[in-house]
mmCIF file of C-alpha atoms and ligand atoms in Angstrom:
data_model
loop_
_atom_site.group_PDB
_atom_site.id
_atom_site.type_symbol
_atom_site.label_atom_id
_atom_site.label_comp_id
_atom_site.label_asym_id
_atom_site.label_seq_id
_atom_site.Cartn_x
_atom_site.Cartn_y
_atom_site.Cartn_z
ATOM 1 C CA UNK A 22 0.000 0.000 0.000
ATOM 2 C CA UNK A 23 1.116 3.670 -0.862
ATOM 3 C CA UNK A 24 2.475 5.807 2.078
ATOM 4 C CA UNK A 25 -0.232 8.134 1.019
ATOM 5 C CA UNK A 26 -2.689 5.838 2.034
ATOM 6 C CA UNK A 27 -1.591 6.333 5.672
ATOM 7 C CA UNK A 28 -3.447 8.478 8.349
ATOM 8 C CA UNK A 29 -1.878 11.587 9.409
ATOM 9 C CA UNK A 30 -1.278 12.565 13.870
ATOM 10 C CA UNK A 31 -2.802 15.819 15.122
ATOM 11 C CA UNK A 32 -2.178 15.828 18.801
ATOM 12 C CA UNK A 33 -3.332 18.561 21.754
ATOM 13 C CA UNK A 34 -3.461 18.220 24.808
ATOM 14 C CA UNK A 35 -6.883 17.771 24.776
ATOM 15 C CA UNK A 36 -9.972 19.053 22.691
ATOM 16 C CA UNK A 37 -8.606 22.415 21.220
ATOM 17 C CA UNK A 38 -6.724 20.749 18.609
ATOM 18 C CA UNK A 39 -9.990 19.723 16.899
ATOM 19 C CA UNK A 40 -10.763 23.451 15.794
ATOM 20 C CA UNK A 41 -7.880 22.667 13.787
ATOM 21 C CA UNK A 42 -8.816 19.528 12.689
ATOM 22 C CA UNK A 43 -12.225 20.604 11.681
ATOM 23 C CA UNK A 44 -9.716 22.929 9.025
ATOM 24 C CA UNK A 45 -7.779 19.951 8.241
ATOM 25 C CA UNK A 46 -10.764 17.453 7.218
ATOM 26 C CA UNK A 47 -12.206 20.563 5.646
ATOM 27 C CA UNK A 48 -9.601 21.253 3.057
ATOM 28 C CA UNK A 49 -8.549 17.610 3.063
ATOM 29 C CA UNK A 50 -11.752 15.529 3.201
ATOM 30 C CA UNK A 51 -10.380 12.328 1.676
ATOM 31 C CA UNK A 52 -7.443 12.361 4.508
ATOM 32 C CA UNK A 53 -7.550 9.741 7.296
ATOM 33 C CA UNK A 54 -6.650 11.426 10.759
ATOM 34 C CA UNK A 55 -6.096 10.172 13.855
ATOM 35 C CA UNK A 56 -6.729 12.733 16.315
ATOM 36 C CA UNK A 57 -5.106 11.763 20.302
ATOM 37 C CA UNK A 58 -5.728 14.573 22.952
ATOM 38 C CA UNK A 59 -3.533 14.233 25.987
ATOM 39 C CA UNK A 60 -6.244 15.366 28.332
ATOM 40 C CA UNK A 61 -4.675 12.794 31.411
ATOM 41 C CA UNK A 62 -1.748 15.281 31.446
ATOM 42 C CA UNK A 63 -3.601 18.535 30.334
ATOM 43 C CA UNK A 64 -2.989 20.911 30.651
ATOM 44 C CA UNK A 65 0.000 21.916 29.256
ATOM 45 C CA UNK A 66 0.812 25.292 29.514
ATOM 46 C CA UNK A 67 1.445 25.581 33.071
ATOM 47 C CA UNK A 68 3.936 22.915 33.175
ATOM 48 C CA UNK A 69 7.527 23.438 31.733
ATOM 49 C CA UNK A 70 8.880 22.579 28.915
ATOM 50 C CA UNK A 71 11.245 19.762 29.672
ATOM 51 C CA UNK A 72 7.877 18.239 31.300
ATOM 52 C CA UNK A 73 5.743 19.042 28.017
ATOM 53 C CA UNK A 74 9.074 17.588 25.636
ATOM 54 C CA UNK A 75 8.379 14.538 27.846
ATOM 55 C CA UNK A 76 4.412 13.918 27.565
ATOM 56 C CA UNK A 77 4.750 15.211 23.395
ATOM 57 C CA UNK A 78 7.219 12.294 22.699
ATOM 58 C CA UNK A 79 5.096 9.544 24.851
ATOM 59 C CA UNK A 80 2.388 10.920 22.649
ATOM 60 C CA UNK A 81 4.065 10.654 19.225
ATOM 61 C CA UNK A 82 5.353 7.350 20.057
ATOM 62 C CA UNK A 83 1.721 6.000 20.298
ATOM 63 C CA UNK A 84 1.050 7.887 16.763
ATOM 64 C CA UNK A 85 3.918 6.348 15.305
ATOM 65 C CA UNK A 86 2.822 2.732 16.328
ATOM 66 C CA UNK A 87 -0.089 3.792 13.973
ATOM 67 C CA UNK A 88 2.154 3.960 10.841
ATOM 68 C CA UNK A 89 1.161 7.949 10.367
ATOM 69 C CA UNK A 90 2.567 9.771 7.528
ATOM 70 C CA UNK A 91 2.654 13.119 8.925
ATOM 71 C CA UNK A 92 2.472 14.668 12.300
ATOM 72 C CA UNK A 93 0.200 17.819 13.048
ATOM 73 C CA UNK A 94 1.073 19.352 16.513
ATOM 74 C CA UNK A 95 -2.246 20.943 17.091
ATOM 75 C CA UNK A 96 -1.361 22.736 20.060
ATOM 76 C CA UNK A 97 0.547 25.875 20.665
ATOM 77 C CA UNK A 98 2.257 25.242 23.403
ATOM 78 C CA UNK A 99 3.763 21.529 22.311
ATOM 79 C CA UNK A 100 4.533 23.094 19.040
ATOM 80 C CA UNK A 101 6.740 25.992 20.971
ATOM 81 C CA UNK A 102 8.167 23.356 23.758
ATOM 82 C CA UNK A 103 8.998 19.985 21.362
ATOM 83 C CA UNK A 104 8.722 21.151 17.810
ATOM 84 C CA UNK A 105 12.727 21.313 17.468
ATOM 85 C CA UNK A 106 12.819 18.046 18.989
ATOM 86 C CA UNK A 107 10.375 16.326 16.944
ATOM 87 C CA UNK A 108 11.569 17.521 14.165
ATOM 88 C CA UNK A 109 15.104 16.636 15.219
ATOM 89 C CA UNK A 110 14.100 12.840 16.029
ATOM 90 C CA UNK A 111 11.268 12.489 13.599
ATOM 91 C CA UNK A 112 11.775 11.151 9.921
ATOM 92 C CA UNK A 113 7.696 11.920 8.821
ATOM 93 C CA UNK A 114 7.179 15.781 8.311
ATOM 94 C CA UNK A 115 5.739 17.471 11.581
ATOM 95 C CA UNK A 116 3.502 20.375 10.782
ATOM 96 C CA UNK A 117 3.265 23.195 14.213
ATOM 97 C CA UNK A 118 1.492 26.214 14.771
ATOM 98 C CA UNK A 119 2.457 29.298 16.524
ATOM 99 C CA UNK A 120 -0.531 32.093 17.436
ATOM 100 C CA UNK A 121 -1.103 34.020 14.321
ATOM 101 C CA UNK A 122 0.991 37.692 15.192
ATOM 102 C CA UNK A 123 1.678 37.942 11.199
ATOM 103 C CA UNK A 124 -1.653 38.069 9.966
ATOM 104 C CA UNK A 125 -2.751 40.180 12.605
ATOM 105 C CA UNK A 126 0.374 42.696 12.099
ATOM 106 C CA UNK A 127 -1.087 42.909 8.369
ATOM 107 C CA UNK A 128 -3.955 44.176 9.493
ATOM 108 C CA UNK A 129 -2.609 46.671 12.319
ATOM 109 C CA UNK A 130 -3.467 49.771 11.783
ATOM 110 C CA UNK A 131 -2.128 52.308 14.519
ATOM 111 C CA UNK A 132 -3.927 50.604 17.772
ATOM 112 C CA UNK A 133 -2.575 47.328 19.649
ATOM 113 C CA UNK A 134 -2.895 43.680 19.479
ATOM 114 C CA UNK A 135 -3.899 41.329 22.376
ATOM 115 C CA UNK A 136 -1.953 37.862 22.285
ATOM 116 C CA UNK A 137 -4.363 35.484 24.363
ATOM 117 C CA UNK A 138 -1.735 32.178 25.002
ATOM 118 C CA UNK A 139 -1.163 30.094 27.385
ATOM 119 C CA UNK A 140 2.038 31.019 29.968
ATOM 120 C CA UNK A 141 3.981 28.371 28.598
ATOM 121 C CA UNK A 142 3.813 29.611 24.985
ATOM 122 C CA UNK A 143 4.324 33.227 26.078
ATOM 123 C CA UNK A 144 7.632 32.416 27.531
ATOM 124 C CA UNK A 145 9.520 30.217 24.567
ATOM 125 C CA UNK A 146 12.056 32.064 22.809
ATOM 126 C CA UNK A 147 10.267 31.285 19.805
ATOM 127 C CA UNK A 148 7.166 33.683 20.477
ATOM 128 C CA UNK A 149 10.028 36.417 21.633
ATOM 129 C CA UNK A 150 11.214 36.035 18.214
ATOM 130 C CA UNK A 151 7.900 36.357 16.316
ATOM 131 C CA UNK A 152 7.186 39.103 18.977
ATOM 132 C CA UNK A 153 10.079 40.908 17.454
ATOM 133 C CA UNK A 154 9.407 40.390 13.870
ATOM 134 C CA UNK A 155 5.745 40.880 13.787
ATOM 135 C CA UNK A 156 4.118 42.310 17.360
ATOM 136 C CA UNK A 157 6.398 45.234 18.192
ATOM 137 C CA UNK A 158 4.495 46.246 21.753
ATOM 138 C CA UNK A 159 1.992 43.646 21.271
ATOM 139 C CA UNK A 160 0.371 42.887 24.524
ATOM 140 C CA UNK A 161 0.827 38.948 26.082
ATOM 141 C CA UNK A 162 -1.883 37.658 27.906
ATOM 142 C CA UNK A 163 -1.566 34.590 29.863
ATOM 143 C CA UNK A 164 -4.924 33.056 29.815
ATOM 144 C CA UNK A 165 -4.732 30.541 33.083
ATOM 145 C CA UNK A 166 -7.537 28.490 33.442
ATOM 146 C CA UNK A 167 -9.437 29.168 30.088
ATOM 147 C CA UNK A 168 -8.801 25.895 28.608
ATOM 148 C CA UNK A 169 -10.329 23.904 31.234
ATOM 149 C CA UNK A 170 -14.019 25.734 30.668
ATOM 150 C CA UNK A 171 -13.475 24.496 26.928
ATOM 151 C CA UNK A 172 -12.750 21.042 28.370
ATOM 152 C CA UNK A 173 -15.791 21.553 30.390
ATOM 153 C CA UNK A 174 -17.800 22.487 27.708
ATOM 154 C CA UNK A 175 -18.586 25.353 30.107
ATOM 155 C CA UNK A 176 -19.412 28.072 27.858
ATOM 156 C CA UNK A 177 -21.432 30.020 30.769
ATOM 157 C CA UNK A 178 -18.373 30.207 32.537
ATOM 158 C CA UNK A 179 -15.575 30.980 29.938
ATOM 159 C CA UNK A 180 -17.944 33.881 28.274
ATOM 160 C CA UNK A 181 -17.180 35.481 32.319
ATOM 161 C CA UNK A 182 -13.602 34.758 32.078
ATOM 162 C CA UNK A 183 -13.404 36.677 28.858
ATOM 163 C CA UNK A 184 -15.640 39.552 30.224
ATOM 164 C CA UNK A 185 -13.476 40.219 32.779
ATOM 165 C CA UNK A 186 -10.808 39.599 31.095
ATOM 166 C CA UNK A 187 -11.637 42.275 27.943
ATOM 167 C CA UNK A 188 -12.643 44.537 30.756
ATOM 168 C CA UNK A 189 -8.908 45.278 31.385
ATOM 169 C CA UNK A 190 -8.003 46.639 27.838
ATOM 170 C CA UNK A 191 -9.159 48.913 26.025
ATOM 171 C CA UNK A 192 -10.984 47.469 23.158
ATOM 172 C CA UNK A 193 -11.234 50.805 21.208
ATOM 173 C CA UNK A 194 -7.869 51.286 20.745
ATOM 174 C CA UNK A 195 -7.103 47.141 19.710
ATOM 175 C CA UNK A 196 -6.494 46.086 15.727
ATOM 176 C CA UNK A 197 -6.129 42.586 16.774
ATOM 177 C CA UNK A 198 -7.019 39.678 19.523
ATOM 178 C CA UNK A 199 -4.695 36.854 18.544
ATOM 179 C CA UNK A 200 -6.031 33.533 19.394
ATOM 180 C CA UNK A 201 -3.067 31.663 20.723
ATOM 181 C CA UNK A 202 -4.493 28.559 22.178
ATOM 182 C CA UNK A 203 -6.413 26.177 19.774
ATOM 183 C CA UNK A 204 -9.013 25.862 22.566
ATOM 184 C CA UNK A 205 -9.638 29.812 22.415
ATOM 185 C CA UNK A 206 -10.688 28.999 18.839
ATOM 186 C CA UNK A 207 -13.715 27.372 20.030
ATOM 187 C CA UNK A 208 -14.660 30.802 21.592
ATOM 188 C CA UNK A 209 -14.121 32.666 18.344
ATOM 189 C CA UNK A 210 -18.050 33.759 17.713
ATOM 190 C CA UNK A 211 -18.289 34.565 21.631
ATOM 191 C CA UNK A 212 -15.126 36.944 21.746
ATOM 192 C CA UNK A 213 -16.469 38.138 18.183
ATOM 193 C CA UNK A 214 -19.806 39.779 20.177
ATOM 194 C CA UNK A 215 -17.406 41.311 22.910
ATOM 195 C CA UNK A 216 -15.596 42.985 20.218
ATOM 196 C CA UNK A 217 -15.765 46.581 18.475
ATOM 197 C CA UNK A 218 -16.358 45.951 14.845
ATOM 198 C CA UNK A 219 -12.620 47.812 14.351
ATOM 199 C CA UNK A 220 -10.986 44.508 16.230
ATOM 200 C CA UNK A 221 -10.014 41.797 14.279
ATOM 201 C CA UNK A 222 -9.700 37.942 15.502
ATOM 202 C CA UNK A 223 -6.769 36.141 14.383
ATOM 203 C CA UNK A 224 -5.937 32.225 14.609
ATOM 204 C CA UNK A 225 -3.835 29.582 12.820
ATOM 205 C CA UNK A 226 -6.484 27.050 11.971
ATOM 206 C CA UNK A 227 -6.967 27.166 8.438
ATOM 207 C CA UNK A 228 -3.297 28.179 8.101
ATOM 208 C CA UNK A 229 -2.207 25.207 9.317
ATOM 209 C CA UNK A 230 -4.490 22.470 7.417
ATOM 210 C CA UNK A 231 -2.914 24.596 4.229
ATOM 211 C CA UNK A 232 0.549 24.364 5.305
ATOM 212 C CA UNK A 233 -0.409 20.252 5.881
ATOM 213 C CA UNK A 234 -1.699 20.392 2.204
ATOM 214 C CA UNK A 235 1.353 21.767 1.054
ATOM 215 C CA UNK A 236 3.556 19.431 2.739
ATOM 216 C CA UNK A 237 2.016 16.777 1.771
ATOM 217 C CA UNK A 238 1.622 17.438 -1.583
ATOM 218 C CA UNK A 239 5.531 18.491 -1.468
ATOM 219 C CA UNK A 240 6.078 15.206 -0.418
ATOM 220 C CA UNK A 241 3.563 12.884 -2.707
ATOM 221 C CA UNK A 242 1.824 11.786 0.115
ATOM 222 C CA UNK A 243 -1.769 13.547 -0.449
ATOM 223 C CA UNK A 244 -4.177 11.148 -0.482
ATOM 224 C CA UNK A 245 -6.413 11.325 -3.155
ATOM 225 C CA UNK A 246 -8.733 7.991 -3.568
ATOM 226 C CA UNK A 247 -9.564 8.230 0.302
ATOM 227 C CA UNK A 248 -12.889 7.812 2.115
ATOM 228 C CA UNK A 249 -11.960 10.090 4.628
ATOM 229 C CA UNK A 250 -11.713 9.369 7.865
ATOM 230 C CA UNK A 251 -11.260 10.415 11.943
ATOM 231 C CA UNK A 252 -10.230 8.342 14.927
ATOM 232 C CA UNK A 253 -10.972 10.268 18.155
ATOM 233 C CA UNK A 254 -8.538 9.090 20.803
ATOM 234 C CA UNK A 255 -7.702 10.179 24.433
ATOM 235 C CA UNK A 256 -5.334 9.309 27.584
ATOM 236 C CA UNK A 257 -8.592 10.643 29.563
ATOM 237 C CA UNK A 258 -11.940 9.438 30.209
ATOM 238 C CA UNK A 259 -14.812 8.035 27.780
ATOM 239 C CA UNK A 260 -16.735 11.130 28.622
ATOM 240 C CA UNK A 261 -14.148 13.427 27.545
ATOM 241 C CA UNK A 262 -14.267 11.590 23.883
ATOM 242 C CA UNK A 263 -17.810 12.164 23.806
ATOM 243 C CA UNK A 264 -16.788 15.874 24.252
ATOM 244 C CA UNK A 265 -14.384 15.555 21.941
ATOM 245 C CA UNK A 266 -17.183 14.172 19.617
ATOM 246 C CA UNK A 267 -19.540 16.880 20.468
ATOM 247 C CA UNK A 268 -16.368 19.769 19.519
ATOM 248 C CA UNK A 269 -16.007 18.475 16.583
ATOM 249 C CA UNK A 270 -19.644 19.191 15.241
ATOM 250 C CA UNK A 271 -19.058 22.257 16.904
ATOM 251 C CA UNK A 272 -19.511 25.406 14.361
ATOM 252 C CA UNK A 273 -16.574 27.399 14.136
ATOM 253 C CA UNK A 274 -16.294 30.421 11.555
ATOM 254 C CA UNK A 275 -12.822 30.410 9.490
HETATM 255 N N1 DGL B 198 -4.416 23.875 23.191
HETATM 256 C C1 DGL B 198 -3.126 24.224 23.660
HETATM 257 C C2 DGL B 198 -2.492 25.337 22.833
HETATM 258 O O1 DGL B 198 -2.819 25.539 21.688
HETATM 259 C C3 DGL B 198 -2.861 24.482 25.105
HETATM 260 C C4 DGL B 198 -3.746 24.088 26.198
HETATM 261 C C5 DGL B 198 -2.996 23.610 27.422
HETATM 262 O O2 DGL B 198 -2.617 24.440 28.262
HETATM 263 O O3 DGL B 198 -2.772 22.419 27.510
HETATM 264 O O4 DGL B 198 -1.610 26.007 23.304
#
């Protein structure tokens, strides 16, 4: 059988990767993906990153078992902790994401950007460098805790978090709220009512499943005779796949 015939890895460490898969199987509906969120060791942005190196390459090594033919790190935070790594002791191409400062300096006018992240991700050297290329004063903003409502499914709860949140900047005078955290993504039409029209939202979703279609495609290994496929997996409970279920029919706006 043709190496393009085998699924691709998106990990998170939990459900926030799937607003990125939902990209993914949009652009690439005859793909099979195998989709594993970490959720017994979420989360991961409040750990360090030698811990988060560790849990990514227990993850990939389950992926690889699973003959994949390309890795998607769905997840912010992995991507800035273990991406070198991967890449380093990886021989399928891995795919990251990073939160999405260069679309929203393109659309910067003369007001600020808001970088909602996760600590973890705020603090790798590789978000000071995109800081410096593309957010010049941009303002981080750690976002402990929000990732667990998504987990939760607690909508209720995270539209308070972002209230009070929001109600410490001032709105009028912000271009852009990055989205930093694939979880946030699943927020987007929420933060999109607490916004001025003037305030953009920006996120690497539908970036990334590109980037994966250009890989592959760089690589001969699109699939193109495929069914399509997903395989929902998770180091947590069977409750927390049903929410992962549940996400993925989940309507997000690209
Ligand atoms: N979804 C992850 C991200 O994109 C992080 C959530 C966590 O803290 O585990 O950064």
């Amino acid at each position: 059988m043709s190496q393009a015939m085998d699924p691709i890895g998106v990990f998170d460490s939990g459900v926030g990767g799937i607003s990125a898969l939902q990209a993914m199987i949009r652009i690439l509906p005859q793909e099979h993906f195998i989709y594993y969120g970490d959720r017994a060791n979420a989360p991961y942005g409040t750990r360090s990153t030698e811990e988060v190196i560790h849990l990514v390459r227990q993850v990939t090594a389950k992926l690889m078992d699973r003959h994949i033919k390309a890795l998607v790190i769905a997840c912010n935070t992995a991507t800035g902790a273990a991406a070198q790594t991967l890449r380093r002791e990886l021989t399928i191409p891995v795919i990251g994401m990073e939160p999405a400062l260069k679309p929203a300096s393109e659309i910067r006018r003369d007001g600020g950007i808001l970088v909602l992240a996760t600590p973890l991700t705020l603090r790798q050297e590789k978000f000071e460098r995109l800081m410096e290329k593309y957010g010049t004063g941009a303002v981080k903003v750690p976002c402990v805790g929000l990732m667990e409502l998504v987990e939760r499914e607690d909508w209720d709860g995270a539209g308070k978090y972002l209230e009070q949140l929001f109600a410490g900047y001032d709105l009028q005078k912000t271009d852009a709220v990055v989205l930093g955290c694939t979880h946030y993504v699943f927020l987007k039409d929420m933060i999109r009512e607490m916004l001025p029209e003037r305030t953009a939202i920006t996120e690497g979703s539908m970036g990334t499943a590109k980037q994966l279609k250009r890989v592959l495609a760089r690589n001969r290994l699109l699939n193109e005779t495929g069914a399509g496929k997903v395989d929902l997996e998770t180091s947590g409970t069977p409750e927390e796949l049903d929410t992962m279920k549940r996400l993925l029919q989940r309507h997000i706006s690209f």
